[in-house]
Coordinates of C-alpha atoms in Angstrom, one line a residue:
M1 CA 4.2 -4.0 11.7
D2 CA 5.4 -7.0 9.8
R3 CA 1.8 -8.5 10.0
L4 CA 0.4 -5.3 8.6
H5 CA 2.8 -5.4 5.6
C6 CA 2.0 -9.1 5.0
A7 CA -1.7 -8.5 5.1
L8 CA -1.5 -5.6 2.7
S9 CA 0.7 -7.6 0.3
Q10 CA -1.9 -10.5 0.4
A11 CA -4.8 -8.1 0.0
L12 CA -3.1 -6.5 -3.1
K13 CA -2.6 -9.9 -4.6
E14 CA -6.2 -10.9 -4.0
L15 CA -7.4 -7.6 -5.5
S16 CA -5.4 -8.1 -8.7
A17 CA -7.3 -11.4 -9.2
V18 CA -10.8 -10.0 -8.7
E19 CA -13.1 -10.1 -11.8
D20 CA -14.1 -6.8 -13.3
L21 CA -17.7 -6.9 -12.0
R22 CA -16.5 -6.9 -8.4
F23 CA -13.4 -4.8 -8.9
A24 CA -14.9 -1.4 -7.7
D25 CA -16.2 -3.0 -4.4
A26 CA -13.0 -4.9 -3.9
F27 CA -10.9 -1.8 -4.5
R28 CA -13.0 0.1 -1.9
N29 CA -12.4 -2.7 0.6
F30 CA -8.6 -2.7 -0.1
V31 CA -8.5 1.1 0.5
A32 CA -10.4 0.5 3.8
K33 CA -7.7 -2.1 4.7
M34 CA -5.0 0.4 3.9
E35 CA -6.7 3.0 6.1
R36 CA -6.8 0.6 9.0
S37 CA -3.1 -0.4 8.5
F38 CA -2.1 3.3 8.3
R39 CA -4.1 4.1 11.5
Q40 CA -2.2 1.3 13.3
E41 CA 1.2 2.5 12.0
E42 CA 0.3 6.1 13.1
A43 CA -0.7 4.9 16.6
W44 CA 2.7 3.2 16.9
L45 CA 4.4 6.4 15.6
E46 CA 2.6 8.5 18.2
E47 CA 3.3 6.0 21.1
T48 CA 7.0 6.0 20.3
Q49 CA 7.1 9.8 19.7
C50 CA 8.8 9.1 16.3
P51 CA 10.5 12.3 15.0
S52 CA 9.2 11.6 11.4
L53 CA 5.6 11.4 12.5
L54 CA 4.4 14.4 10.5
M55 CA 6.1 13.3 7.3
H56 CA 4.7 9.8 7.8
L57 CA 1.1 11.2 8.3
E58 CA 1.4 13.4 5.3
E59 CA 2.6 10.5 3.1
H60 CA -0.3 8.3 4.3
A61 CA -2.8 11.2 3.6
R62 CA -1.5 11.8 0.1
A63 CA -1.6 8.1 -0.8
L64 CA -5.2 7.7 0.6
S65 CA -6.3 10.8 -1.2
A66 CA -5.0 9.4 -4.5
L67 CA -6.7 6.1 -3.9
H68 CA -10.0 7.6 -3.1
H69 CA -9.9 9.7 -6.3
L70 CA -9.0 6.6 -8.2
H71 CA -11.9 4.7 -6.7
S72 CA -14.2 7.5 -8.1
R73 CA -12.8 6.9 -11.5
I74 CA -13.1 3.1 -11.2
M75 CA -16.8 3.5 -10.2
A76 CA -17.2 5.6 -13.4
G77 CA -15.9 2.7 -15.5
G78 CA -12.1 3.1 -15.2
I79 CA -11.4 -0.5 -14.3
S80 CA -8.3 -0.7 -16.5
E81 CA -6.8 2.4 -14.8
G82 CA -7.5 0.8 -11.5
R83 CA -5.9 -2.4 -12.5
E84 CA -2.9 -0.7 -13.8
V85 CA -2.4 1.1 -10.4
V86 CA -3.0 -2.1 -8.5
Q87 CA -0.6 -4.1 -10.7
Y88 CA 2.2 -1.6 -11.3
V89 CA 2.0 1.5 -9.1
L90 CA 0.9 0.3 -5.7
P91 CA 3.5 -2.5 -5.3
H92 CA 6.3 0.0 -6.0
W93 CA 4.7 2.7 -3.8
L94 CA 4.3 0.3 -0.9
A95 CA 7.9 -1.0 -1.3
F96 CA 9.2 2.6 -1.4
H97 CA 7.2 3.5 1.6
I98 CA 8.5 0.6 3.6
T99 CA 12.1 1.2 2.7
T100 CA 11.9 4.9 3.5
M101 CA 9.3 5.7 6.1
D102 CA 8.7 2.4 7.8
F103 CA 12.4 1.4 8.0
A104 CA 13.1 4.8 9.5
M105 CA 10.4 4.0 12.0
T106 CA 11.7 0.6 13.0
N107 CA 15.3 1.7 12.5
S108 CA 16.3 -1.8 11.8
R109 CA 16.7 -3.5 8.4
D110 CA 16.9 -6.9 10.1
H111 CA 13.4 -6.3 11.5
A112 CA 12.0 -5.7 8.0
D113 CA 13.7 -8.8 6.6
T114 CA 11.4 -11.0 8.8
Y115 CA 8.5 -10.4 6.4
G116 CA 10.6 -10.4 3.2
G117 CA 11.3 -6.7 3.1
P118 CA 9.7 -4.3 0.7
N119 CA 10.1 -6.6 -2.2
A120 CA 7.3 -8.7 -0.8
F121 CA 5.0 -6.4 -2.7
L122 CA 6.9 -6.7 -6.0
T123 CA 6.2 -9.4 -8.5
E124 CA 8.3 -10.1 -11.6
E125 CA 5.6 -8.5 -13.7
S126 CA 5.1 -5.3 -11.5
D127 CA 8.8 -4.8 -11.4
S128 CA 9.4 -5.0 -15.1
N129 CA 6.3 -3.1 -16.5
V130 CA 6.0 0.0 -14.5
L131 CA 3.2 1.9 -16.2
H132 CA 3.6 0.9 -19.8

């Protein structure tokens, strides 16, 4: 799972640097990467018969639904709204998801520290300017 988290963190950083003309396509690609990561997590949850499987699936579904709705708004010109979510909301959501759902799944804080823990998603800017 560590590699999934690192890959999402890197993809999020890359997405924040994309120019406006390419942002909608890059956002769509980022959401597809999240879908693949979530599917992998869900496969692990099912394999291990994790007791929190249903809650984890529901949280993934809610997040992806919100991102798909946001993508529609981005395609209609809401680039600044999309950038705000990428810069401020997603880093905090991913960090929260890792510390609650994913840590429960791995049941080991030491395991999470091997990739920098949930704060790998947070930058100084995202941490201090939550939805201004």
